[in-house]
Amino acid sequence: MQSTEKKGFSGKDAVRRLFSDYSYLVSFVLILIIAVSVNPNFFRWRNISTLFRQSATTTGMIALSMTMIICAGQIDISVGAQVALLSGFGIEVLNATHSIWIMLAFCLAAGSLIGLFNGLLVAKGHMPAMIATLAVQTSCRAIINHFGQGGPFAVANGMSTEPYYETFRQVSNGSLNLFGYKIPYPMIIFIAMGLLFGLIMQRTRLGKHIYAVGSNETSARLAGVNVDGVKIAVFMISGLMCGFTSWLYSSSLMAVAAASAGNLFEMDAIAAVVIGGTSMSGGRGKVIGSFLGVLMFKIINNTLVAAKVPTFLTGAISGAIIIIAVLLQNVRKDKK
């Protein structure tokens, strides 16, 4: 009799753990079922590869670094404006040098510097991350609007006959042929980056320190963790990923508008991280959850398009997803 009760409790506990620790997998399966019911052709390779391409060239990389930031108990709402700034000036560098690699180096270096500035404001200036990154967001958007006058920055000034035009376009639109399937370069990069970030968070000292700082900053400091260094590091990595995203984003569009580039990227990235199971209070989260969260968010958007939901409601839906995900996290905490 005692063993039966124990088994029953274990089964109930296993179900509770499934919905608590692996909620992102349950959500992913449910969203897939909904997507297939709306679009029977969802699992066609062209649709899947497009989904990965769109994820990688917009908020995919940003969501991976946002996982680090939120796990450290911080937030970065400047990422969208950073992408706009780095994309616009990056295209100007490309037009001047005709080298996609010099442009990449510029985007990565400039993004790291912006991230460093964010990190210093938070760690050394003792500013709340929300206020610091809001100020940087406003500044980045104002600067790129000033130089672009709200208009587009176009690769080769729109002249597709320039040799580097097609080379750069292939960065996001090219693919690798494997076993008869065309695998987009951004898809390969996104998967590789997901594995790299997962390895950093689970297997390195930096990852352990990020979780420690997010769980309890005071305890982490007493345990010898360089709390300020961790904060600066996560913001620099975020800026680095904004730079990398700017490179891919510019390649996918070949022209970016100063006024609208990167618009709502911060909302989409945060939504992807939260529905991926990362706690907004810090100290808990998995990169695999954020990786699937990015895909879930894109699947939701594609499903809404297939269902002919107005495009302008996307922002409202992003906000609703964040609210629901955070409320579910709070419910799980109360039950514990």
Coordinates of C-alpha atoms in Angstrom, one line a residue:
M1 CA 0.0 0.0 0.0
Q2 CA 2.8 2.3 0.9
S3 CA 4.7 1.6 -2.3
T4 CA 1.6 2.3 -4.4
E5 CA 1.2 5.7 -2.8
K6 CA 4.8 6.4 -3.4
K7 CA 4.5 5.5 -7.0
G8 CA 1.4 7.6 -7.4
F9 CA 3.2 10.6 -5.9
S10 CA 6.2 10.1 -8.1
G11 CA 4.0 10.1 -11.2
K12 CA 2.3 13.3 -10.1
D13 CA 5.6 14.8 -9.3
A14 CA 7.0 13.9 -12.7
V15 CA 4.1 15.6 -14.5
R16 CA 4.6 18.7 -12.3
R17 CA 8.3 18.7 -13.1
L18 CA 7.5 18.3 -16.8
F19 CA 5.3 21.4 -16.9
S20 CA 7.7 23.3 -14.5
D21 CA 11.2 22.5 -15.8
Y22 CA 10.4 21.7 -19.4
S23 CA 7.4 24.0 -20.1
Y24 CA 9.2 25.2 -23.2
L25 CA 9.0 21.7 -24.8
V26 CA 5.3 21.4 -23.9
S27 CA 4.7 24.9 -25.4
F28 CA 6.7 24.1 -28.5
V29 CA 4.7 20.9 -29.2
L30 CA 1.4 22.7 -28.6
I31 CA 2.3 25.6 -30.9
L32 CA 3.5 23.1 -33.6
I33 CA 0.1 21.3 -33.4
I34 CA -1.7 24.7 -33.8
A35 CA 0.5 25.7 -36.7
V36 CA -0.1 22.4 -38.6
S37 CA -3.8 22.7 -38.1
V38 CA -3.8 26.2 -39.6
N39 CA -1.2 25.5 -42.3
P40 CA -1.1 21.8 -43.5
N41 CA 2.1 22.6 -45.5
F42 CA 3.9 23.8 -42.4
F43 CA 6.5 21.0 -42.4
R44 CA 7.6 21.5 -45.9
W45 CA 11.4 22.1 -46.0
R46 CA 11.0 25.5 -47.7
N47 CA 8.8 26.7 -44.9
I48 CA 11.1 25.3 -42.2
S49 CA 14.3 26.8 -43.7
T50 CA 12.6 30.1 -44.1
L51 CA 11.5 30.0 -40.5
F52 CA 15.2 29.5 -39.4
R53 CA 16.4 32.1 -41.8
Q54 CA 14.0 34.7 -40.5
S55 CA 14.8 33.8 -36.9
A56 CA 18.6 34.1 -37.4
T57 CA 18.5 37.4 -39.3
T58 CA 16.3 39.2 -36.8
T59 CA 16.1 38.3 -33.1
G60 CA 17.6 34.8 -32.9
M61 CA 21.2 35.8 -31.9
I62 CA 19.9 38.6 -29.8
A63 CA 17.6 36.2 -27.8
L64 CA 20.6 34.0 -27.1
S65 CA 22.5 36.8 -25.5
M66 CA 19.4 38.2 -23.9
T67 CA 19.1 34.8 -22.0
M68 CA 22.5 35.6 -20.4
I69 CA 21.4 39.1 -19.5
I70 CA 18.1 38.0 -17.9
C71 CA 19.7 35.1 -16.1
A72 CA 22.1 37.6 -14.6
G73 CA 19.0 39.6 -13.3
Q74 CA 19.4 42.4 -15.9
I75 CA 17.5 43.6 -19.0
D76 CA 18.6 45.3 -22.2
I77 CA 15.9 47.2 -24.2
S78 CA 18.4 49.0 -26.4
V79 CA 19.1 46.0 -28.7
G80 CA 16.7 47.1 -31.5
A81 CA 18.1 50.6 -31.7
Q82 CA 21.6 49.1 -31.6
V83 CA 20.8 47.0 -34.7
A84 CA 19.4 50.0 -36.5
L85 CA 22.6 52.1 -35.7
L86 CA 25.0 49.3 -36.5
S87 CA 23.2 48.3 -39.7
G88 CA 23.1 51.8 -41.1
F89 CA 26.7 52.7 -40.3
G90 CA 27.8 49.1 -41.2
I91 CA 26.3 49.6 -44.7
E92 CA 28.2 52.9 -45.0
V93 CA 31.4 51.0 -44.1
L94 CA 30.7 48.4 -46.7
N95 CA 30.0 50.9 -49.4
A96 CA 33.3 52.7 -48.6
T97 CA 35.5 49.5 -48.3
H98 CA 33.7 47.0 -50.6
S99 CA 34.6 44.4 -48.0
I100 CA 31.9 42.3 -46.2
W101 CA 34.5 41.3 -43.6
I102 CA 35.6 44.8 -42.7
M103 CA 31.9 45.6 -42.3
L104 CA 31.5 42.5 -40.0
A105 CA 34.5 43.6 -37.9
F106 CA 33.1 47.1 -37.6
C107 CA 29.7 45.8 -36.5
L108 CA 31.2 43.5 -33.9
A109 CA 33.6 46.1 -32.6
A110 CA 31.0 48.9 -32.4
G111 CA 28.4 46.6 -30.9
S112 CA 30.9 45.5 -28.2
L113 CA 31.7 49.1 -27.4
I114 CA 28.0 49.9 -27.0
G115 CA 27.5 46.8 -24.8
L116 CA 30.6 47.9 -22.8
F117 CA 29.0 51.3 -22.2
N118 CA 25.7 49.7 -21.1
G119 CA 27.6 47.4 -18.7
L120 CA 29.6 50.3 -17.2
L121 CA 26.5 52.3 -16.6
V122 CA 24.9 49.4 -14.8
A123 CA 27.9 47.9 -13.0
K124 CA 30.0 51.0 -12.2
G125 CA 27.4 53.8 -12.5
H126 CA 24.9 51.7 -10.4
M127 CA 22.1 52.6 -12.7
P128 CA 19.1 50.3 -13.1
A129 CA 19.5 48.3 -16.3
M130 CA 16.1 49.4 -17.6
I131 CA 17.0 53.1 -17.3
A132 CA 20.5 52.7 -18.6
T133 CA 19.5 50.8 -21.7
L134 CA 16.5 53.0 -22.3
A135 CA 18.9 56.0 -22.5
V136 CA 21.1 54.1 -24.9
Q137 CA 18.1 53.0 -26.9
T138 CA 17.0 56.6 -27.3
S139 CA 20.5 57.9 -28.2
C140 CA 21.2 55.2 -30.8
R141 CA 17.8 55.7 -32.5
A142 CA 18.3 59.5 -32.5
I143 CA 21.8 59.3 -34.0
I144 CA 20.9 56.9 -36.8
N145 CA 17.8 59.0 -37.6
H146 CA 19.9 62.1 -37.7
F147 CA 22.5 60.7 -40.2
G148 CA 19.9 58.8 -42.2
Q149 CA 17.1 61.4 -42.0
G150 CA 14.7 58.5 -41.5
G151 CA 15.5 57.2 -44.9
P152 CA 17.3 54.0 -46.1
F153 CA 20.9 53.1 -46.0
A154 CA 21.3 51.0 -49.2
V155 CA 24.1 48.5 -50.1
A156 CA 26.0 49.9 -53.1
N157 CA 23.5 52.7 -53.1
G158 CA 21.1 50.3 -54.7
M159 CA 23.4 49.4 -57.6
S160 CA 23.2 45.7 -57.9
T161 CA 25.9 45.6 -60.6
E162 CA 28.6 46.3 -58.0
P163 CA 30.6 43.0 -57.4
Y164 CA 30.3 43.1 -53.6
Y165 CA 26.5 43.6 -53.8
E166 CA 25.8 39.9 -54.7
T167 CA 28.5 38.7 -52.4
F168 CA 27.0 40.4 -49.4
R169 CA 23.4 39.3 -50.4
Q170 CA 24.5 35.7 -50.3
V171 CA 25.5 36.0 -46.6
S172 CA 21.8 35.7 -45.6
N173 CA 20.2 34.4 -48.8
G174 CA 22.8 31.8 -49.8
S175 CA 22.6 28.1 -48.8
L176 CA 24.6 24.9 -48.5
N177 CA 23.4 22.0 -50.6
L178 CA 23.3 18.8 -48.4
F179 CA 21.6 15.6 -49.2
G180 CA 19.4 17.4 -51.7
Y181 CA 18.3 20.0 -49.3
K182 CA 19.3 23.7 -49.4
I183 CA 20.3 24.7 -45.8
P184 CA 20.5 28.5 -45.5
Y185 CA 23.7 29.9 -44.1
P186 CA 21.8 31.8 -41.3
M187 CA 20.2 28.5 -40.2
I188 CA 23.6 26.9 -39.8
I189 CA 24.9 29.9 -38.0
F190 CA 21.9 30.1 -35.6
I191 CA 22.2 26.4 -34.7
A192 CA 26.0 26.7 -34.1
M193 CA 25.5 29.8 -32.0
G194 CA 22.7 28.0 -30.0
L195 CA 25.2 25.2 -29.2
L196 CA 27.9 27.7 -28.3
F197 CA 25.8 29.7 -25.9
G198 CA 24.4 26.5 -24.4
L199 CA 28.0 25.3 -23.8
I200 CA 29.0 28.6 -22.2
M201 CA 26.0 28.7 -19.9
Q202 CA 26.2 25.1 -18.8
R203 CA 29.9 24.2 -18.9
T204 CA 32.0 27.4 -18.2
R205 CA 32.8 29.5 -15.1
L206 CA 31.1 32.5 -16.8
G207 CA 27.9 30.6 -17.1
K208 CA 27.9 29.5 -13.5
H209 CA 28.7 33.0 -12.3
I210 CA 25.9 34.4 -14.4
Y211 CA 23.4 32.1 -12.7
A212 CA 24.9 33.0 -9.3
V213 CA 24.6 36.7 -9.8
G214 CA 21.1 36.4 -11.1
S215 CA 20.1 34.2 -8.1
N216 CA 21.5 36.3 -5.4
E217 CA 24.0 39.1 -6.1
T218 CA 25.1 39.6 -2.5
S219 CA 25.8 35.9 -2.0
A220 CA 27.7 35.7 -5.3
R221 CA 29.8 38.7 -4.3
L222 CA 30.6 37.0 -0.9
A223 CA 31.5 33.8 -2.7
G224 CA 34.2 35.7 -4.6
V225 CA 32.3 36.2 -7.9
N226 CA 33.3 39.4 -9.8
V227 CA 29.7 40.7 -10.0
D228 CA 30.6 43.9 -11.9
G229 CA 32.7 41.9 -14.3
V230 CA 29.8 39.5 -15.0
K231 CA 27.4 42.4 -15.6
I232 CA 29.8 44.1 -18.0
A233 CA 30.5 40.8 -19.8
V234 CA 26.8 40.0 -20.5
F235 CA 26.1 43.4 -21.8
M236 CA 29.2 43.3 -24.1
I237 CA 28.1 39.9 -25.4
S238 CA 24.7 41.4 -26.1
G239 CA 26.3 44.2 -28.0
L240 CA 28.4 41.7 -29.9
M241 CA 25.4 39.8 -30.9
C242 CA 23.6 43.0 -32.0
G243 CA 26.6 43.7 -34.2
F244 CA 26.4 40.2 -35.7
T245 CA 22.7 40.4 -36.2
S246 CA 23.1 43.8 -37.9
W247 CA 25.4 42.1 -40.5
L248 CA 22.9 39.3 -41.2
Y249 CA 19.9 41.7 -41.1
S250 CA 21.5 44.1 -43.6
S251 CA 22.3 41.2 -45.9
S252 CA 18.8 39.9 -45.8
L253 CA 17.3 43.3 -46.7
M254 CA 20.2 45.0 -48.6
A255 CA 18.8 48.3 -47.4
V256 CA 17.7 49.4 -43.9
A257 CA 15.5 52.3 -43.0
A258 CA 16.8 54.4 -40.1
A259 CA 13.4 55.1 -38.6
S260 CA 12.2 51.5 -38.6
A261 CA 15.2 49.1 -38.6
G262 CA 15.2 46.8 -35.6
N263 CA 11.8 48.1 -34.4
L264 CA 10.5 45.9 -31.5
F265 CA 13.5 43.6 -31.7
E266 CA 13.8 44.0 -27.9
M267 CA 10.2 42.9 -27.4
D268 CA 10.5 39.9 -29.6
A269 CA 13.8 38.8 -28.0
I270 CA 12.4 39.2 -24.5
A271 CA 9.2 37.4 -25.4
A272 CA 11.2 34.5 -27.0
V273 CA 13.4 34.2 -23.9
V274 CA 10.5 34.3 -21.5
I275 CA 8.3 31.8 -23.3
G276 CA 11.5 29.7 -23.4
G277 CA 11.2 29.4 -19.6
T278 CA 13.8 31.9 -18.4
S279 CA 12.8 33.6 -15.2
M280 CA 12.5 37.4 -15.4
S281 CA 13.8 37.6 -11.8
G282 CA 17.1 36.0 -12.9
G283 CA 19.1 32.9 -11.9
R284 CA 17.1 30.4 -13.9
G285 CA 16.9 29.7 -17.6
K286 CA 18.2 27.5 -20.5
V287 CA 19.6 28.5 -23.8
I288 CA 17.7 25.6 -25.5
G289 CA 14.5 27.1 -24.1
S290 CA 15.3 30.5 -25.7
F291 CA 16.3 28.8 -28.9
L292 CA 13.0 27.1 -29.1
G293 CA 11.3 30.3 -27.9
V294 CA 12.7 32.2 -30.9
L295 CA 11.3 29.5 -33.2
M296 CA 8.0 29.4 -31.3
F297 CA 7.7 33.2 -31.7
K298 CA 8.3 33.0 -35.5
I299 CA 5.9 30.1 -35.8
I300 CA 3.2 32.2 -34.0
N301 CA 3.8 35.1 -36.4
N302 CA 3.7 32.8 -39.4
T303 CA 0.5 31.2 -38.1
L304 CA -1.1 34.6 -37.6
V305 CA -0.2 35.6 -41.1
A306 CA -1.7 32.4 -42.4
A307 CA -4.8 33.1 -40.3
K308 CA -4.9 36.6 -41.9
V309 CA -4.5 38.4 -38.6
P310 CA -3.6 42.1 -39.2
T311 CA 0.1 42.8 -39.1
F312 CA -0.2 45.8 -36.8
L313 CA -1.4 43.5 -34.0
T314 CA 2.0 41.8 -33.8
G315 CA 3.3 44.2 -31.1
A316 CA 0.2 43.7 -29.0
I317 CA 0.5 39.9 -29.3
S318 CA 4.2 40.1 -28.3
G319 CA 3.2 42.0 -25.2
A320 CA 0.5 39.5 -24.4
I321 CA 2.9 36.6 -24.7
I322 CA 5.3 38.2 -22.2
I323 CA 2.5 38.8 -19.8
I324 CA 1.1 35.3 -20.0
A325 CA 4.6 33.7 -19.7
V326 CA 5.5 35.8 -16.6
L327 CA 2.2 35.1 -15.0
L328 CA 2.7 31.3 -15.5
Q329 CA 6.2 31.7 -14.0
N330 CA 4.7 33.3 -10.9
V331 CA 2.1 30.6 -10.6
R332 CA 4.8 28.0 -10.6
K333 CA 6.7 29.9 -7.9
D334 CA 3.6 30.1 -5.7
K335 CA 3.0 26.3 -6.1
K336 CA 6.5 25.6 -5.0

